[in-house]
Amino acid sequence: MRSGFLPFSQPMLGEEEIEAVVGCLRSGWLTTGTVVKEFERDFAAYVGGKHAVAVNSCTAALHLALEAVGIGPGDEVITCPMTFAATVAVIEHLGGRPVLVDCEATSLNLDPSQIEARITPRTKAILPVHFGGQPCDMDPILEIARAHGLAVVEDAAHALPSRYRGRMVGTLGDITCFSFYATKTLTTGEGGMAVTNHDDYAERMRLMHLHGMSHDAWKRYQQNGSWSYEILAPGFKYNLTDIAASIGIHQLRRCEGFHARRLRIARDYTAALSGRDGLETPRVADERGHAWHLTENLDIDRDTFMRRLTAMNIGASVHFIPAHLHPYYRQKYGFQPGDFPNAFSAFQRIVSLPIYPKMTDQDVDDVIGSVRTLVEEHRQCNVSSTA
Ligand SMILES: *Cc1c(COP(=O)(O)O)cnc(C)c1O
């Protein structure tokens, strides 16, 4: 057994990030300013989008995106239960109604073949979630959206960088939302980005992300700026700080390197763990790129497995508790666990293993060794293997 505990996730921060933060503190300008502008420019160029609006979380980006495409009271937004609670909560914030469509059993992404049956005259948008960084099958989703005049807002919290049929996630739907939370593929501590090719959506999100103010603070405090401003709409307080953006600029430069390392770990996991009785490793559709962020499926009692893994000093997690199982949504919409059978079945069996660039080869071997030991022991005890 390994001696120290291996956390489920750890950020990869170097001297560049530390020096950039110190530089920002010394500059005297802490909140949204030129560093955020630079981060937005770099990010838009990297994913190939026209506009990038930096905000303080992916949740904020999703909220602004749905507001910008016009979601209001009574509007329906089609999304997937296999996601983090924030994806669904932002629909509720705007008075909209989340309409859940089950995920595909293998990719755990929104199943395009089930979307059309759920479209009503109140449907306004589709909100696909790129589970574990593997892009949803976007061509049929975009086609359905076009045919019915629906907006497509993507939850790409795990999908940086990810490609779908050669195109970067960030250039596919109307607005794409990324997360820079501490456990995501790139971090600014807390942060997010909304990327769009539409000038009007970008303008609306810029307005609403800082109080609905006609000028942003940075412009107002410039020597040639004006102190005056007007409130054009009751906006939110979702701006990113220059402190956070100074971390993000350096993280972004290392994004491809981080990706290559995660890919390598995923390959090692797949090679060592696939084809074993009782284990199912993630499947990646050939024509879709994958950011390899999360997940190993297991066919044994999940909660026991997690407890044992933790006792063996390996941190693990579960992504996700499907939205329809949470009390608020169960009570409000009368959901039953079996309403979305693929999401429910995956939830009962799924375990996310550590996969981050800071892991050493020894860390990866320790995870593999512990998982193998558990699966073998489990079979010996004959607890509940269904394989
Ligand atoms: C992490 C996550 C979010 C929320 O991101 P924040 O930046 O923490 O707001 C949204 N959706 C999914 C799928 C996530 O994993």
Short mmCIF file of C-alpha atoms and ligand atoms in Angstrom, two decimals:
data_model
loop_
_atom_site.label_atom_id
_atom_site.label_comp_id
_atom_site.label_asym_id
_atom_site.label_seq_id
_atom_site.Cartn_x
_atom_site.Cartn_y
_atom_site.Cartn_z
CA MET A 1 0.00 0.00 0.00
CA ARG A 2 1.26 3.51 -0.72
CA SER A 3 2.41 5.50 2.29
CA GLY A 4 1.02 9.03 1.77
CA PHE A 5 -2.52 9.86 0.67
CA LEU A 6 -2.90 10.63 -3.05
CA PRO A 7 -5.50 13.40 -3.37
CA PHE A 8 -8.22 12.95 -5.99
CA SER A 9 -7.12 16.19 -7.60
CA GLN A 10 -4.32 18.72 -7.25
CA PRO A 11 -3.62 21.78 -9.37
CA MET A 12 -0.35 22.10 -11.31
CA LEU A 13 1.01 25.52 -10.39
CA GLY A 14 4.55 26.66 -11.11
CA GLU A 15 6.79 29.63 -10.44
CA GLU A 16 5.30 31.44 -13.45
CA GLU A 17 1.85 31.48 -11.84
CA ILE A 18 3.27 32.50 -8.45
CA GLU A 19 5.33 35.33 -9.95
CA ALA A 20 2.38 36.53 -12.02
CA VAL A 21 0.18 36.76 -8.92
CA VAL A 22 2.90 38.62 -7.02
CA GLY A 23 3.33 40.96 -10.00
CA CYS A 24 -0.39 41.62 -10.00
CA LEU A 25 -0.39 42.41 -6.26
CA ARG A 26 2.58 44.77 -6.71
CA SER A 27 0.86 46.54 -9.59
CA GLY A 28 -1.85 47.81 -7.27
CA TRP A 29 -4.68 46.79 -9.65
CA LEU A 30 -6.44 43.70 -8.29
CA THR A 31 -9.86 43.49 -9.88
CA THR A 32 -10.91 43.27 -13.53
CA GLY A 33 -8.43 45.11 -15.74
CA THR A 34 -5.84 44.64 -18.45
CA VAL A 35 -4.78 41.15 -17.31
CA VAL A 36 -8.35 39.87 -17.66
CA LYS A 37 -8.49 41.42 -21.16
CA GLU A 38 -5.26 39.65 -22.08
CA PHE A 39 -6.54 36.32 -20.70
CA GLU A 40 -9.77 36.71 -22.71
CA ARG A 41 -7.81 37.41 -25.91
CA ASP A 42 -5.49 34.45 -25.36
CA PHE A 43 -8.38 32.14 -24.54
CA ALA A 44 -10.47 33.15 -27.56
CA ALA A 45 -7.45 32.63 -29.82
CA TYR A 46 -6.71 29.24 -28.27
CA VAL A 47 -10.18 27.74 -28.74
CA GLY A 48 -10.78 29.64 -31.98
CA GLY A 49 -13.82 31.62 -30.81
CA LYS A 50 -14.54 35.25 -31.63
CA HIS A 51 -15.39 36.51 -28.13
CA ALA A 52 -14.40 35.25 -24.68
CA VAL A 53 -15.96 36.78 -21.57
CA ALA A 54 -14.09 35.96 -18.35
CA VAL A 55 -16.24 35.41 -15.27
CA ASN A 56 -15.75 34.09 -11.74
CA SER A 57 -17.16 30.57 -12.37
CA CYS A 58 -18.56 28.27 -15.01
CA THR A 59 -21.86 28.51 -13.15
CA ALA A 60 -21.81 32.28 -13.75
CA ALA A 61 -20.95 31.70 -17.43
CA LEU A 62 -23.89 29.30 -17.82
CA HIS A 63 -26.25 31.73 -16.08
CA LEU A 64 -25.13 34.63 -18.30
CA ALA A 65 -25.28 32.47 -21.43
CA LEU A 66 -28.86 31.35 -20.81
CA GLU A 67 -29.85 34.94 -19.99
CA ALA A 68 -28.20 36.17 -23.19
CA VAL A 69 -30.05 33.68 -25.40
CA GLY A 70 -33.27 34.89 -23.79
CA ILE A 71 -34.30 32.20 -21.28
CA GLY A 72 -37.03 33.58 -19.03
CA PRO A 73 -39.92 32.39 -16.86
CA GLY A 74 -41.63 29.27 -18.21
CA ASP A 75 -39.05 28.62 -20.92
CA GLU A 76 -37.86 25.05 -21.26
CA VAL A 77 -34.21 24.09 -21.54
CA ILE A 78 -33.28 20.54 -22.51
CA THR A 79 -30.31 19.14 -20.59
CA CYS A 80 -28.90 15.92 -19.18
CA PRO A 81 -29.25 14.61 -15.59
CA MET A 82 -25.64 13.30 -15.65
CA THR A 83 -24.09 16.60 -14.62
CA PHE A 84 -23.14 18.79 -11.71
CA ALA A 85 -26.09 20.49 -10.00
CA ALA A 86 -25.08 23.96 -11.28
CA THR A 87 -26.05 23.11 -14.87
CA VAL A 88 -29.67 22.67 -13.84
CA ALA A 89 -29.73 25.36 -11.13
CA VAL A 90 -29.00 28.18 -13.59
CA ILE A 91 -32.14 27.25 -15.55
CA GLU A 92 -34.10 27.58 -12.29
CA HIS A 93 -32.45 30.95 -11.53
CA LEU A 94 -34.04 32.38 -14.68
CA GLY A 95 -37.45 30.89 -13.91
CA GLY A 96 -36.99 28.33 -16.66
CA ARG A 97 -37.90 24.67 -16.58
CA PRO A 98 -35.19 22.02 -16.94
CA VAL A 99 -36.36 19.24 -19.24
CA LEU A 100 -34.10 16.25 -18.68
CA VAL A 101 -33.12 13.81 -21.41
CA ASP A 102 -31.20 10.65 -20.46
CA CYS A 103 -27.54 10.15 -21.34
CA GLU A 104 -26.12 7.52 -23.68
CA ALA A 105 -25.11 4.42 -21.68
CA THR A 106 -21.50 4.49 -22.90
CA SER A 107 -20.42 8.13 -23.25
CA LEU A 108 -22.74 9.43 -20.48
CA ASN A 109 -23.45 12.36 -22.80
CA LEU A 110 -26.90 13.70 -23.72
CA ASP A 111 -28.53 11.20 -26.11
CA PRO A 112 -29.40 13.14 -29.29
CA SER A 113 -31.95 10.52 -30.38
CA GLN A 114 -34.15 11.33 -27.36
CA ILE A 115 -34.19 15.12 -27.76
CA GLU A 116 -36.88 15.68 -30.36
CA ALA A 117 -39.58 13.83 -28.40
CA ARG A 118 -39.13 16.34 -25.56
CA ILE A 119 -39.40 19.53 -27.62
CA THR A 120 -42.53 21.62 -26.97
CA PRO A 121 -43.58 25.13 -28.05
CA ARG A 122 -41.89 26.40 -24.84
CA THR A 123 -38.49 24.87 -25.61
CA LYS A 124 -35.86 27.59 -26.10
CA ALA A 125 -32.47 25.96 -25.75
CA ILE A 126 -30.45 22.76 -25.53
CA LEU A 127 -27.71 22.57 -22.88
CA PRO A 128 -25.39 19.61 -23.61
CA VAL A 129 -22.72 18.67 -21.05
CA HIS A 130 -19.45 17.24 -22.39
CA PHE A 131 -19.03 14.52 -19.77
CA GLY A 132 -15.43 14.01 -18.65
CA GLY A 133 -14.32 16.16 -21.57
CA GLN A 134 -15.61 13.84 -24.30
CA PRO A 135 -17.70 16.04 -26.59
CA CYS A 136 -21.38 15.24 -27.05
CA ASP A 137 -22.38 14.14 -30.53
CA MET A 138 -22.84 17.76 -31.60
CA ASP A 139 -23.79 17.40 -35.29
CA PRO A 140 -27.25 15.88 -34.62
CA ILE A 141 -27.75 18.22 -31.64
CA LEU A 142 -26.96 21.30 -33.76
CA GLU A 143 -29.19 20.02 -36.56
CA ILE A 144 -32.16 19.55 -34.21
CA ALA A 145 -31.52 23.01 -32.74
CA ARG A 146 -31.47 24.61 -36.19
CA ALA A 147 -34.62 22.80 -37.28
CA HIS A 148 -36.53 24.01 -34.20
CA GLY A 149 -34.92 27.45 -33.78
CA LEU A 150 -33.29 26.58 -30.44
CA ALA A 151 -30.11 28.04 -28.94
CA VAL A 152 -27.28 25.68 -27.98
CA VAL A 153 -25.36 26.54 -24.79
CA GLU A 154 -22.65 24.02 -23.89
CA ASP A 155 -21.43 23.06 -20.44
CA ALA A 156 -17.75 22.50 -21.27
CA ALA A 157 -16.57 22.54 -17.63
CA HIS A 158 -14.38 19.51 -18.38
CA ALA A 159 -13.80 20.04 -22.07
CA LEU A 160 -10.60 22.09 -22.38
CA PRO A 161 -9.07 21.21 -24.71
CA SER A 162 -11.46 18.89 -26.57
CA ARG A 163 -12.10 18.39 -30.25
CA TYR A 164 -15.18 17.15 -32.08
CA ARG A 165 -14.58 15.98 -35.64
CA GLY A 166 -11.53 18.24 -35.84
CA ARG A 167 -13.29 21.31 -34.41
CA MET A 168 -12.43 22.74 -30.99
CA VAL A 169 -15.10 22.73 -28.30
CA GLY A 170 -15.76 26.45 -28.01
CA THR A 171 -16.62 26.85 -31.70
CA LEU A 172 -19.56 24.43 -31.99
CA GLY A 173 -22.70 25.79 -30.30
CA ASP A 174 -23.91 29.35 -29.70
CA ILE A 175 -22.15 29.85 -26.35
CA THR A 176 -19.66 27.51 -24.66
CA CYS A 177 -18.95 27.70 -20.92
CA PHE A 178 -15.66 26.59 -19.36
CA SER A 179 -14.64 26.18 -15.70
CA PHE A 180 -11.38 27.10 -13.98
CA TYR A 181 -12.36 25.64 -10.62
CA ALA A 182 -9.47 24.05 -8.71
CA THR A 183 -10.18 20.49 -9.95
CA LYS A 184 -10.66 21.32 -13.64
CA THR A 185 -8.16 20.90 -16.48
CA LEU A 186 -6.91 24.47 -16.03
CA THR A 187 -7.43 26.53 -12.89
CA THR A 188 -7.52 30.10 -11.68
CA GLY A 189 -8.69 29.05 -8.18
CA GLU A 190 -12.23 30.01 -9.13
CA GLY A 191 -13.11 31.21 -12.60
CA GLY A 192 -14.90 30.56 -15.85
CA MET A 193 -15.18 31.69 -19.46
CA ALA A 194 -18.07 32.10 -21.89
CA VAL A 195 -17.03 31.84 -25.55
CA THR A 196 -19.22 32.83 -28.50
CA ASN A 197 -19.03 33.83 -32.14
CA HIS A 198 -22.18 35.98 -31.82
CA ASP A 199 -21.52 39.70 -31.29
CA ASP A 200 -24.92 40.29 -29.68
CA TYR A 201 -24.57 37.47 -27.13
CA ALA A 202 -21.05 38.65 -26.24
CA GLU A 203 -22.28 42.21 -25.76
CA ARG A 204 -25.17 41.08 -23.55
CA MET A 205 -22.93 38.88 -21.38
CA ARG A 206 -20.39 41.73 -21.02
CA LEU A 207 -23.14 44.04 -19.88
CA MET A 208 -24.73 41.58 -17.45
CA HIS A 209 -21.50 40.22 -15.93
CA LEU A 210 -20.80 43.53 -14.16
CA HIS A 211 -23.98 45.11 -12.77
CA GLY A 212 -25.46 45.89 -16.19
CA MET A 213 -23.16 48.92 -16.23
CA SER A 214 -22.56 50.87 -19.42
CA HIS A 215 -18.75 50.99 -18.86
CA ASP A 216 -16.64 48.54 -16.95
CA ALA A 217 -14.77 49.70 -13.88
CA TRP A 218 -11.41 49.44 -15.55
CA LYS A 219 -12.37 51.96 -18.22
CA ARG A 220 -13.93 54.30 -15.65
CA TYR A 221 -10.74 54.54 -13.60
CA GLN A 222 -8.41 55.25 -16.51
CA GLN A 223 -7.04 58.78 -16.74
CA ASN A 224 -9.00 59.50 -19.87
CA GLY A 225 -12.03 57.54 -18.67
CA SER A 226 -15.25 59.01 -17.42
CA TRP A 227 -16.54 58.60 -13.83
CA SER A 228 -20.06 58.40 -15.15
CA TYR A 229 -21.97 55.22 -15.92
CA GLU A 230 -25.50 54.11 -16.55
CA ILE A 231 -27.24 50.93 -15.46
CA LEU A 232 -28.85 49.47 -18.57
CA ALA A 233 -30.17 46.29 -16.91
CA PRO A 234 -30.10 44.77 -13.40
CA GLY A 235 -26.87 42.86 -13.97
CA PHE A 236 -24.90 40.37 -11.89
CA LYS A 237 -21.51 40.56 -10.15
CA TYR A 238 -19.66 37.86 -12.05
CA ASN A 239 -16.39 39.52 -13.12
CA LEU A 240 -13.04 37.72 -12.83
CA THR A 241 -10.16 39.42 -10.99
CA ASP A 242 -6.79 40.28 -12.53
CA ILE A 243 -5.24 38.14 -9.76
CA ALA A 244 -7.09 35.07 -11.04
CA ALA A 245 -6.51 35.94 -14.71
CA SER A 246 -2.75 36.23 -14.12
CA ILE A 247 -2.81 32.57 -13.06
CA GLY A 248 -5.00 31.67 -16.04
CA ILE A 249 -2.68 33.20 -18.65
CA HIS A 250 0.14 30.89 -17.57
CA GLN A 251 -2.11 27.85 -17.11
CA LEU A 252 -3.40 28.30 -20.65
CA ARG A 253 0.13 28.23 -22.07
CA ARG A 254 0.64 24.84 -20.42
CA CYS A 255 -2.78 23.50 -21.42
CA GLU A 256 -1.53 21.22 -24.24
CA GLY A 257 1.18 19.78 -22.01
CA PHE A 258 -1.37 19.10 -19.24
CA HIS A 259 -3.62 17.44 -21.81
CA ALA A 260 -0.84 15.18 -23.10
CA ARG A 261 -0.03 14.04 -19.57
CA ARG A 262 -3.71 13.24 -18.76
CA LEU A 263 -3.99 11.36 -22.04
CA ARG A 264 -0.95 9.32 -21.07
CA ILE A 265 -2.38 8.47 -17.65
CA ALA A 266 -5.71 7.54 -19.24
CA ARG A 267 -3.90 5.21 -21.65
CA ASP A 268 -2.01 3.60 -18.76
CA TYR A 269 -5.27 3.11 -16.82
CA THR A 270 -7.03 1.69 -19.86
CA ALA A 271 -4.17 -0.67 -20.70
CA ALA A 272 -3.87 -1.90 -17.11
CA LEU A 273 -7.52 -2.06 -16.13
CA SER A 274 -9.62 -2.78 -19.21
CA GLY A 275 -10.76 -6.30 -20.00
CA ARG A 276 -10.82 -7.28 -16.31
CA ASP A 277 -13.90 -8.94 -14.94
CA GLY A 278 -15.82 -6.46 -12.84
CA LEU A 279 -14.30 -3.37 -14.42
CA GLU A 280 -15.46 -1.29 -17.31
CA THR A 281 -13.18 1.52 -18.51
CA PRO A 282 -14.49 4.64 -20.30
CA ARG A 283 -15.21 4.26 -23.97
CA VAL A 284 -14.32 7.02 -26.37
CA ALA A 285 -16.04 7.34 -29.72
CA ASP A 286 -13.28 7.22 -32.34
CA GLU A 287 -14.26 10.30 -34.23
CA ARG A 288 -14.51 12.46 -31.12
CA GLY A 289 -11.53 13.82 -29.27
CA HIS A 290 -11.51 13.46 -25.51
CA ALA A 291 -10.00 15.59 -22.77
CA TRP A 292 -9.64 12.51 -20.53
CA HIS A 293 -10.54 14.10 -17.29
CA LEU A 294 -12.56 11.57 -15.35
CA THR A 295 -14.02 8.20 -14.76
CA GLU A 296 -13.55 4.52 -14.54
CA ASN A 297 -16.67 2.37 -14.42
CA LEU A 298 -16.86 -0.54 -12.08
CA ASP A 299 -19.29 -3.37 -11.80
CA ILE A 300 -18.98 -3.92 -8.06
CA ASP A 301 -20.51 -2.27 -5.01
CA ARG A 302 -19.41 1.30 -5.49
CA ASP A 303 -19.61 2.68 -1.95
CA THR A 304 -17.58 -0.17 -0.46
CA PHE A 305 -15.08 0.18 -3.27
CA MET A 306 -14.67 3.91 -2.58
CA ARG A 307 -14.19 3.32 1.16
CA ARG A 308 -11.56 0.66 0.54
CA LEU A 309 -9.74 2.77 -2.02
CA THR A 310 -9.58 5.68 0.42
CA ALA A 311 -8.27 3.33 3.12
CA MET A 312 -5.53 2.34 0.66
CA ASN A 313 -4.55 6.04 0.44
CA ILE A 314 -6.05 6.66 -3.01
CA GLY A 315 -8.45 9.61 -3.30
CA ALA A 316 -11.44 9.01 -5.59
CA SER A 317 -14.74 10.69 -6.32
CA VAL A 318 -18.11 10.20 -8.02
CA HIS A 319 -19.24 12.24 -11.03
CA PHE A 320 -22.09 12.84 -10.67
CA ILE A 321 -25.11 12.40 -8.45
CA PRO A 322 -27.61 12.82 -11.31
CA ALA A 323 -29.75 15.95 -11.08
CA HIS A 324 -33.04 14.04 -10.89
CA LEU A 325 -31.98 12.27 -7.67
CA HIS A 326 -31.55 15.49 -5.66
CA PRO A 327 -34.47 16.23 -3.30
CA TYR A 328 -35.24 19.67 -4.78
CA TYR A 329 -35.74 18.36 -8.32
CA ARG A 330 -37.38 15.12 -7.16
CA GLN A 331 -39.98 17.07 -5.24
CA LYS A 332 -40.52 19.85 -7.76
CA TYR A 333 -40.81 17.66 -10.85
CA GLY A 334 -41.77 14.29 -9.33
CA PHE A 335 -38.76 12.49 -10.81
CA GLN A 336 -38.25 8.80 -10.06
CA PRO A 337 -34.72 7.29 -10.13
CA GLY A 338 -35.63 5.05 -13.08
CA ASP A 339 -36.92 7.95 -15.20
CA PHE A 340 -33.41 8.26 -16.65
CA PRO A 341 -32.19 4.66 -16.54
CA ASN A 342 -28.75 5.18 -18.09
CA ALA A 343 -27.86 8.03 -15.73
CA PHE A 344 -29.18 6.09 -12.73
CA SER A 345 -27.38 2.88 -13.63
CA ALA A 346 -24.09 4.70 -14.28
CA PHE A 347 -24.39 6.60 -11.01
CA GLN A 348 -24.62 3.37 -9.02
CA ARG A 349 -21.47 1.95 -10.58
CA ILE A 350 -19.23 4.86 -11.40
CA VAL A 351 -15.94 5.87 -9.76
CA SER A 352 -13.65 8.71 -10.84
CA LEU A 353 -9.95 7.95 -10.37
CA PRO A 354 -7.26 10.62 -9.97
CA ILE A 355 -6.02 11.91 -13.33
CA TYR A 356 -4.00 15.11 -13.28
CA PRO A 357 -0.62 16.21 -14.64
CA LYS A 358 0.99 16.56 -11.23
CA MET A 359 0.72 12.75 -10.73
CA THR A 360 4.00 10.86 -11.03
CA ASP A 361 4.34 7.49 -12.77
CA GLN A 362 4.55 5.98 -9.28
CA ASP A 363 1.22 7.61 -8.35
CA VAL A 364 -0.36 6.12 -11.47
CA ASP A 365 1.07 2.68 -10.65
CA ASP A 366 -0.25 2.97 -7.10
CA VAL A 367 -3.77 3.69 -8.37
CA ILE A 368 -3.60 0.77 -10.81
CA GLY A 369 -2.22 -1.57 -8.15
CA SER A 370 -4.88 -0.61 -5.60
CA VAL A 371 -7.74 -0.98 -8.07
CA ARG A 372 -6.46 -4.38 -9.20
CA THR A 373 -6.03 -5.57 -5.62
CA LEU A 374 -9.55 -4.49 -4.72
CA VAL A 375 -11.13 -6.12 -7.73
CA GLU A 376 -9.32 -9.37 -7.07
CA GLU A 377 -10.10 -9.36 -3.35
CA HIS A 378 -13.65 -8.50 -4.10
CA ARG A 379 -13.98 -11.50 -6.34
CA GLN A 380 -12.45 -13.74 -3.67
CA CYS A 381 -14.99 -12.53 -1.11
CA ASN A 382 -17.58 -12.92 -3.85
CA VAL A 383 -19.48 -9.89 -2.64
CA SER A 384 -21.51 -8.66 -5.55
CA SER A 385 -19.70 -8.93 -8.84
CA THR A 386 -22.09 -8.86 -11.74
CA ALA A 387 -19.42 -9.28 -14.39
C1 LIG B 1 -17.48 22.00 -12.16
C2 LIG B 1 -18.68 21.96 -13.03
C3 LIG B 1 -19.53 23.07 -13.17
C4 LIG B 1 -19.39 24.31 -12.34
O1 LIG B 1 -18.16 24.94 -12.50
P1 LIG B 1 -17.79 26.16 -11.52
O2 LIG B 1 -16.65 26.85 -12.22
O3 LIG B 1 -17.38 25.54 -10.22
O4 LIG B 1 -18.99 27.02 -11.38
C5 LIG B 1 -20.57 22.98 -14.07
N1 LIG B 1 -20.79 21.87 -14.79
C6 LIG B 1 -20.01 20.77 -14.67
C7 LIG B 1 -20.30 19.58 -15.51
C8 LIG B 1 -18.95 20.78 -13.76
O5 LIG B 1 -18.20 19.68 -13.61
#
